[in-house]
Short mmCIF file of C-alpha atoms and ligand atoms in Angstrom, two decimals:
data_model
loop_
_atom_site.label_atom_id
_atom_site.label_comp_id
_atom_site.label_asym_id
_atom_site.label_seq_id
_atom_site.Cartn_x
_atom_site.Cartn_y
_atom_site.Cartn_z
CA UNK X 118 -28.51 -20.50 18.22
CA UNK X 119 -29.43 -21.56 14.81
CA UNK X 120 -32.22 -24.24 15.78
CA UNK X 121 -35.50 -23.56 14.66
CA UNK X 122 -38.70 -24.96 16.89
CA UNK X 123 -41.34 -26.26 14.90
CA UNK X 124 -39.69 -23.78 11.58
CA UNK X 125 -40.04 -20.54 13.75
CA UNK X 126 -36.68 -19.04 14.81
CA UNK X 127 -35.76 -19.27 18.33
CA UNK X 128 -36.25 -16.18 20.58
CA UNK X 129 -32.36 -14.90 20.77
CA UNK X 130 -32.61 -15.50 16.84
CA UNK X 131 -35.58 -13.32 16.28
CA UNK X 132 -34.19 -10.49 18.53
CA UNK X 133 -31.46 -9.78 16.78
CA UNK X 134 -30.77 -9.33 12.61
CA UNK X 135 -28.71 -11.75 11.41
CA UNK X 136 -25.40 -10.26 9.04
CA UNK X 137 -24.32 -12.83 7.35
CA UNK X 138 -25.92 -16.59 6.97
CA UNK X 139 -24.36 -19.07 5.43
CA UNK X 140 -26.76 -22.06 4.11
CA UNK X 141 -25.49 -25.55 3.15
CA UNK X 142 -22.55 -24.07 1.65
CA UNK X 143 -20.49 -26.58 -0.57
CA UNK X 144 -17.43 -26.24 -2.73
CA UNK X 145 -15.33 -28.76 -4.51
CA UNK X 146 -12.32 -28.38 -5.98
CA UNK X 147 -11.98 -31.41 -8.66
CA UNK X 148 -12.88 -34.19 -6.76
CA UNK X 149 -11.93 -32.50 -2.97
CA UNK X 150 -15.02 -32.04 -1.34
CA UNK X 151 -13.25 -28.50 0.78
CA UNK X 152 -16.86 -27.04 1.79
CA UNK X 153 -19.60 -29.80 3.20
CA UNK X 154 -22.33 -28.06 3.68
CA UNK X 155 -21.93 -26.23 6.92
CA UNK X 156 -24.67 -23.34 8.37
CA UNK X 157 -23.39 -20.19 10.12
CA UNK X 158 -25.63 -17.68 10.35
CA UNK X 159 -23.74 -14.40 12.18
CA UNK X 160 -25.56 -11.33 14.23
CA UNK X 161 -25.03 -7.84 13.28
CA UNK X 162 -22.16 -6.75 15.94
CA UNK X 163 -21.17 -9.62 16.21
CA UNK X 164 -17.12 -10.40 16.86
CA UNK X 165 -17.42 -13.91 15.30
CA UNK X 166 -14.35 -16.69 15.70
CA UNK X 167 -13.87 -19.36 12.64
CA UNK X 168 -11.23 -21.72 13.90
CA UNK X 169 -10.38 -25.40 12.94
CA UNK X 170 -7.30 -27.24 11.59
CA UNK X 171 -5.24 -26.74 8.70
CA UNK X 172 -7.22 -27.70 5.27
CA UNK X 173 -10.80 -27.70 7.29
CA UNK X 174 -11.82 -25.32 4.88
CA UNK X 175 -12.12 -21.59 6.78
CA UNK X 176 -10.40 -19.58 3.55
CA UNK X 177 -12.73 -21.64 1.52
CA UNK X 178 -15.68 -20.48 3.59
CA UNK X 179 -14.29 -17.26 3.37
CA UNK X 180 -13.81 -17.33 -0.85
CA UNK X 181 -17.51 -18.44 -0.91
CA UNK X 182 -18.98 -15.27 0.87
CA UNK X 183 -16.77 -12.82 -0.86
CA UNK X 184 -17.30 -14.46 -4.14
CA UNK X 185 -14.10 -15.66 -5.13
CA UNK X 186 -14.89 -19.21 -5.35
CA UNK X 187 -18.51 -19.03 -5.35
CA UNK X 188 -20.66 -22.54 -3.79
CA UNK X 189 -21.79 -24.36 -6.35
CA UNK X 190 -24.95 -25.43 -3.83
CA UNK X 191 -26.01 -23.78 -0.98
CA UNK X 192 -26.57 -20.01 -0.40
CA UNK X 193 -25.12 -17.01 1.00
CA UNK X 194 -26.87 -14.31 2.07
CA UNK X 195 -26.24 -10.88 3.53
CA UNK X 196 -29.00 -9.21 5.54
CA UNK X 197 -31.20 -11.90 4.31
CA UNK X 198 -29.91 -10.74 0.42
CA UNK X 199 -28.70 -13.55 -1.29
CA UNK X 200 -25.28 -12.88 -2.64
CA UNK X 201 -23.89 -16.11 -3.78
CA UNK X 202 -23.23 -15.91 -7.87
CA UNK X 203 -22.65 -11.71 -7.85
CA UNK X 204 -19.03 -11.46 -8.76
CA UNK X 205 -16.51 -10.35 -6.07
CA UNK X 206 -16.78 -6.83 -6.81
CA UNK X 207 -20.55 -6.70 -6.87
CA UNK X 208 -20.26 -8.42 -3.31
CA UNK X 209 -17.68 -5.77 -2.23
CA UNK X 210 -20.09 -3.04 -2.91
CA UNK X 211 -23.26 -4.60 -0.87
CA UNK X 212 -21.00 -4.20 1.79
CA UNK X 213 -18.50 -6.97 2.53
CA UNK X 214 -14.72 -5.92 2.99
CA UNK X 215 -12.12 -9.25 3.56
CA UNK X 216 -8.09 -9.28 4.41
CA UNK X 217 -6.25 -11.82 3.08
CA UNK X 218 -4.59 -14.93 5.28
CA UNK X 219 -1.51 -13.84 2.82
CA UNK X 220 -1.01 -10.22 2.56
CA UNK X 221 -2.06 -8.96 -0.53
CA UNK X 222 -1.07 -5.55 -0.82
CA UNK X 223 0.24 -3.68 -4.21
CA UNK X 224 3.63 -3.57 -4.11
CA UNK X 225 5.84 -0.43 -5.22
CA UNK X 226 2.87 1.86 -3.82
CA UNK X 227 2.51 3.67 -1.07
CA UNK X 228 0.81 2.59 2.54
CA UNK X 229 -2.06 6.07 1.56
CA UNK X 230 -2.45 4.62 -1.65
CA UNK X 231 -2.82 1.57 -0.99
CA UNK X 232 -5.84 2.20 1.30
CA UNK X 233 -7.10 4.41 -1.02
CA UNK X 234 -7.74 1.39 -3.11
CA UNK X 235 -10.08 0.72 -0.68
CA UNK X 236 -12.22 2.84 -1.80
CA UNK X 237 -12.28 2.54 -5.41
CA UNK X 238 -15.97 0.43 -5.08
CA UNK X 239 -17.64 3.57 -4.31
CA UNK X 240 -15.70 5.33 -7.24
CA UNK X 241 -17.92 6.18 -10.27
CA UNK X 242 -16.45 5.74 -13.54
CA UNK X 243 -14.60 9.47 -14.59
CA UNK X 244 -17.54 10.03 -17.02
CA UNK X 245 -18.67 12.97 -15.46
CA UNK X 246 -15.48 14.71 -15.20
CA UNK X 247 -14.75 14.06 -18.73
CA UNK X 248 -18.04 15.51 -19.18
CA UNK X 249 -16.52 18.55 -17.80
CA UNK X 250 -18.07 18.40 -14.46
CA UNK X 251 -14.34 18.12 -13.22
CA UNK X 252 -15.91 20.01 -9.98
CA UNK X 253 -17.74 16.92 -9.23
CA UNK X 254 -15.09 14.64 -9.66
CA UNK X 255 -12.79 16.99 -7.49
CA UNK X 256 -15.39 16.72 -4.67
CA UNK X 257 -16.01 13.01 -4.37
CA UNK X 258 -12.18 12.71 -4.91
CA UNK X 259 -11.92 14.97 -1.52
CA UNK X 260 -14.52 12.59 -0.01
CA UNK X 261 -12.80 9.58 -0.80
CA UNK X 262 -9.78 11.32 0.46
CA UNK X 263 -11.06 12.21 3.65
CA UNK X 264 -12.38 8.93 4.45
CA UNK X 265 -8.77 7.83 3.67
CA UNK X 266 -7.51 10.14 6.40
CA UNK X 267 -10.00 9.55 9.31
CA UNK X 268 -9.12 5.19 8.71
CA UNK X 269 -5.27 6.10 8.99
CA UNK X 270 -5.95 8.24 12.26
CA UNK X 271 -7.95 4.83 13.39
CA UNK X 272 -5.06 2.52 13.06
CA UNK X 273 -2.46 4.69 13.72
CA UNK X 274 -0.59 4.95 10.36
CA UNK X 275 0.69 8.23 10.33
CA UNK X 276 4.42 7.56 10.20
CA UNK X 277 4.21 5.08 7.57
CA UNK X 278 1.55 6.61 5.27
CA UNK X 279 3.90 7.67 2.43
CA UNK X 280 6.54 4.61 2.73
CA UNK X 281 6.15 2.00 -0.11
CA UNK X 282 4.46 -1.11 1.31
CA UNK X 283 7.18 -3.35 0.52
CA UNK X 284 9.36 -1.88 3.20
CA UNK X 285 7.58 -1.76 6.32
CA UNK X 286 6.86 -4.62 8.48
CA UNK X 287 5.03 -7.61 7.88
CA UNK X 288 2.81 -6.49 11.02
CA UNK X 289 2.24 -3.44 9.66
CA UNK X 290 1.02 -4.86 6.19
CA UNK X 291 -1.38 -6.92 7.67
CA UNK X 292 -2.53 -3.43 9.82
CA UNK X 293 -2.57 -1.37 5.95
CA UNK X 294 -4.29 -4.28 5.02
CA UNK X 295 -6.92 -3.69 7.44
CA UNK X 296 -7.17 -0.27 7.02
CA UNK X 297 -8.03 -0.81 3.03
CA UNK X 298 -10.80 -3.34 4.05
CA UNK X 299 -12.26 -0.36 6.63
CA UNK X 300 -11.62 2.54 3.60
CA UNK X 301 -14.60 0.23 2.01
CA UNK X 302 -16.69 0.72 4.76
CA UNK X 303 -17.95 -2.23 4.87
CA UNK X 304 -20.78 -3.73 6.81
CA UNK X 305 -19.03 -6.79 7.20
CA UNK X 306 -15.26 -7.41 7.70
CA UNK X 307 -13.81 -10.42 6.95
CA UNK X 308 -10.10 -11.02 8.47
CA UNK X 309 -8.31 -14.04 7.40
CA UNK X 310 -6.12 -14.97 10.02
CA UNK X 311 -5.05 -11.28 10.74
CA UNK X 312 -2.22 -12.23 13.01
CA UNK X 313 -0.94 -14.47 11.01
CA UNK X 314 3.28 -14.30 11.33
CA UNK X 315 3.12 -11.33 13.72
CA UNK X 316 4.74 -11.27 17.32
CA UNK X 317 3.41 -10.67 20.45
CA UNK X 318 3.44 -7.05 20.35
CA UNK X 319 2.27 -6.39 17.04
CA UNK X 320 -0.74 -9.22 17.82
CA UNK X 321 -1.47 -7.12 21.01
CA UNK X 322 -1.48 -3.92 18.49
CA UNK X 323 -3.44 -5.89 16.34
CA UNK X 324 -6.47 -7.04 19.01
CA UNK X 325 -6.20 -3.69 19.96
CA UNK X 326 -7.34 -2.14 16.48
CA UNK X 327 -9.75 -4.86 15.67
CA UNK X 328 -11.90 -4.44 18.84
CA UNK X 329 -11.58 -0.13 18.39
CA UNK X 330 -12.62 -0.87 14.25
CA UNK X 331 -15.92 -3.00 16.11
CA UNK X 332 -16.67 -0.41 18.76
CA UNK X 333 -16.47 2.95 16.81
CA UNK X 334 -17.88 1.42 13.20
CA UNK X 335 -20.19 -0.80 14.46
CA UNK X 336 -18.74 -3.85 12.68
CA UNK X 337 -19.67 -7.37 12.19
CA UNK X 338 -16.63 -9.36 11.89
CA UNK X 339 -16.05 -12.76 10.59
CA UNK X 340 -12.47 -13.72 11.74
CA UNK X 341 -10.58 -16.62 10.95
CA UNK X 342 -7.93 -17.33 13.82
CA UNK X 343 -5.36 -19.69 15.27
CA UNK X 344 -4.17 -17.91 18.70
CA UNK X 345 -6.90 -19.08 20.85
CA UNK X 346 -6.03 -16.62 23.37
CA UNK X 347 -7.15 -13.96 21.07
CA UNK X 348 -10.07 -16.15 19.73
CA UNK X 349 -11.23 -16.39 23.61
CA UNK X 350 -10.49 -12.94 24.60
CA UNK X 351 -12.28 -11.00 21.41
CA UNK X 352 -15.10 -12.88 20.02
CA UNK X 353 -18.25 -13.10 20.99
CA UNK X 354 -19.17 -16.62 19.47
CA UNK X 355 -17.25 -19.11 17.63
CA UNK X 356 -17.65 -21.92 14.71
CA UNK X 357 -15.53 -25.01 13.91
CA UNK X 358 -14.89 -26.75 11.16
CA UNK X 359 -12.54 -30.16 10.52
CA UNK X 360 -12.85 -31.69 7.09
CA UNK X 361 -15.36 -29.21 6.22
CA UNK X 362 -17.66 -29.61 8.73
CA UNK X 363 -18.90 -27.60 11.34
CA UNK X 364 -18.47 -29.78 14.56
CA UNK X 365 -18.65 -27.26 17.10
CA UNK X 366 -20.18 -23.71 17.51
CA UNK X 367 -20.94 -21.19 20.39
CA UNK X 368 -19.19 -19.53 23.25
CA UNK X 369 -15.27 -19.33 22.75
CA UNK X 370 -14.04 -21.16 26.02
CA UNK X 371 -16.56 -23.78 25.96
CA UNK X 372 -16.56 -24.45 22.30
CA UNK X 373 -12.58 -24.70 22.37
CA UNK X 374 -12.42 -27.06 24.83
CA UNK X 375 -15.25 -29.69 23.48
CA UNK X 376 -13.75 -33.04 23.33
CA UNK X 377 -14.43 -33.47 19.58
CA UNK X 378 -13.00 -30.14 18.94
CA UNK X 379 -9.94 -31.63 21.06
CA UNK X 380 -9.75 -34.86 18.79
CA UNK X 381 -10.02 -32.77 15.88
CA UNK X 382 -6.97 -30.98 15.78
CA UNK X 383 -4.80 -33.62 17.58
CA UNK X 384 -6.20 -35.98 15.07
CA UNK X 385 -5.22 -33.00 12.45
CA UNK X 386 -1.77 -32.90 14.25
CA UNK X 387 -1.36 -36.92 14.05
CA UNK X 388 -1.99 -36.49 10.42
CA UNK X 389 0.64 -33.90 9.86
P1 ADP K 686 -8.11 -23.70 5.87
O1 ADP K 686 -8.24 -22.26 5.53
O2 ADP K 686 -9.08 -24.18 6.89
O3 ADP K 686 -6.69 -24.06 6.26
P2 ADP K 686 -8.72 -24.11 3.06
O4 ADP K 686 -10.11 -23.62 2.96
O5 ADP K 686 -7.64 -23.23 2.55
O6 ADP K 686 -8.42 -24.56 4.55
O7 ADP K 686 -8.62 -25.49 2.30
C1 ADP K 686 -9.56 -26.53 2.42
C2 ADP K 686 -9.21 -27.61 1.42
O8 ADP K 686 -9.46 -27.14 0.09
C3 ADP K 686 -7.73 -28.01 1.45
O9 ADP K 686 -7.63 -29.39 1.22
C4 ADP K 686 -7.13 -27.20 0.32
O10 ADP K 686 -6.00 -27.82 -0.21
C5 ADP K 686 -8.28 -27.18 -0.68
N1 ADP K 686 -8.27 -25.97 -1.52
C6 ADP K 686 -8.48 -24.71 -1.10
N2 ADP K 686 -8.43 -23.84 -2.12
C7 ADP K 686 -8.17 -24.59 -3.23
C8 ADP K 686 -7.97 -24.29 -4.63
N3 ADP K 686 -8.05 -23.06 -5.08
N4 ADP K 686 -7.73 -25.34 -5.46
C9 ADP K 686 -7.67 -26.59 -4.99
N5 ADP K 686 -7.83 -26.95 -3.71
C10 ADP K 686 -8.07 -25.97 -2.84
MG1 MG K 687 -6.86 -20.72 5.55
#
């Protein structure tokens, strides 16, 4: 998909606007080379599948576009804006939302306030209501609010909106962790292995939300995954990466089952 004939991009390319493309990203850490300069370059809709062993550098991928650990070569660029080198925050507000492969919530607060973290990138400073136009600040505060309420109809967390975090479920932390990354409204979602440690239940639940979060937002997704029946049954494409390399990309069945893909992770498992 990402060939180029003679420096013109290829008809399926040109057809359709491309999210999030990812240029000869690399990242080191000391002398571990975690990022080798892989491509991706994502469609808008798109319900896109990272996969690859342990330590083949997905979260890494994942800190690069969301600015945490920014490439120190290669670009990043969303809608063809280059993002790479705006801090996390900056990149949060141009429209990229992320859950973490270990949940990150705030502890000792609620599940509403918690999402309503969410949206505290399209907060303005409280300037203007200690200005005294407190009527302002009252009506984006209702905004925010009600954006709040429509994500927690979405993933259905009624019954566990005013429960501290700590106590509910882990599957249910990853599914409040969701719904803060959706508050943002982003224009890109980013899940980090977002059935991580859940059963089968809670990963049907899980699919379930994802795919109604694509269809009634109009998401692009980026989604870092180990259950390759989900991987096959949700996304539309998929990348792989072993040793920080992308060795294998396209559709999920086929892509899954290329030998080198195959000798990847049982040479990953040999390792182990
Ligand atoms: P994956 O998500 O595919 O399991 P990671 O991207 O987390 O892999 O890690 C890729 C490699 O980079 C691993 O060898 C890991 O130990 C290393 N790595 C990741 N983050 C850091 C960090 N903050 N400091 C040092 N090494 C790191
Ligand atoms: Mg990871």
């Amino acid at each position: 998909m990402q060939q180029k004939e003679g420096g013109v991009a290829t008809t399926a390319e040109a057809a359709r606007r491309v999210a999030l493309r990812c240029e000869n990203v690399n990242r080191w850490f000391g002398g571990l080379h975690a990022l080798k300069g892989p491509d991706l370059a994502i469609f808008q809709g798109e319900i896109f599948g990272l996969v690859g062993p342990n330590g083949s550098g997905k979260t890494t991928l994942v800190n690069t576009v969301t600015g945490f650990y920014p490439p120190q070569k290669g670009r990043v660029l969303l809608f063809d804006e280059q993002i790479n080198g705006l801090p996390p925050y900056r990149i949060a507000q141009k429209g990229v939302a992320r859950t973490f492969q270990n949940v990150a919530l705030f502890r000792g607060l609620t599940v509403l306030d918690n999402i309503l973290v969410g949206r505290h990138i399209h907060m303005r400073p409280s300037a203007l209501a200690t200005l005294g136009y407190w009527w302002w600040a009252k009506k984006e505060e209702v905004a925010h609010r009600a954006k709040v309420e429509d994500v927690i109809d979405l993933l259905q967390l009624e019954d566990v909106r005013d429960e501290p975090v700590d106590v509910i479920p882990l599957g249910l932390q990853k599914r409040v962790e969701l719904a803060r990354a959706l508050a943002a409204e982003p224009r890109l979602l980013v899940l980090d292995e977002p059935m991580a440690g859940m059963n089968q239940e809670e990963k049907e639940y899980m699919v379930r939300f994802i795919l109604d979060a694509h269809e009634d937002l109009g998401l692009t997704i980026l989604m870092i995954e180990h259950h390759m029946d989900v991987v096959t049954s949700i996304c539309h494409r998929v990348a792989v990466f072993n040793d920080g390399v992308k060795i294998a990309e396209g559709a999920p069945r086929e892509t899954i089952n290329d030998p080198a893909v195959v000798a990847a992770y049982i040479g990953a498992s040999d390792a182990a």
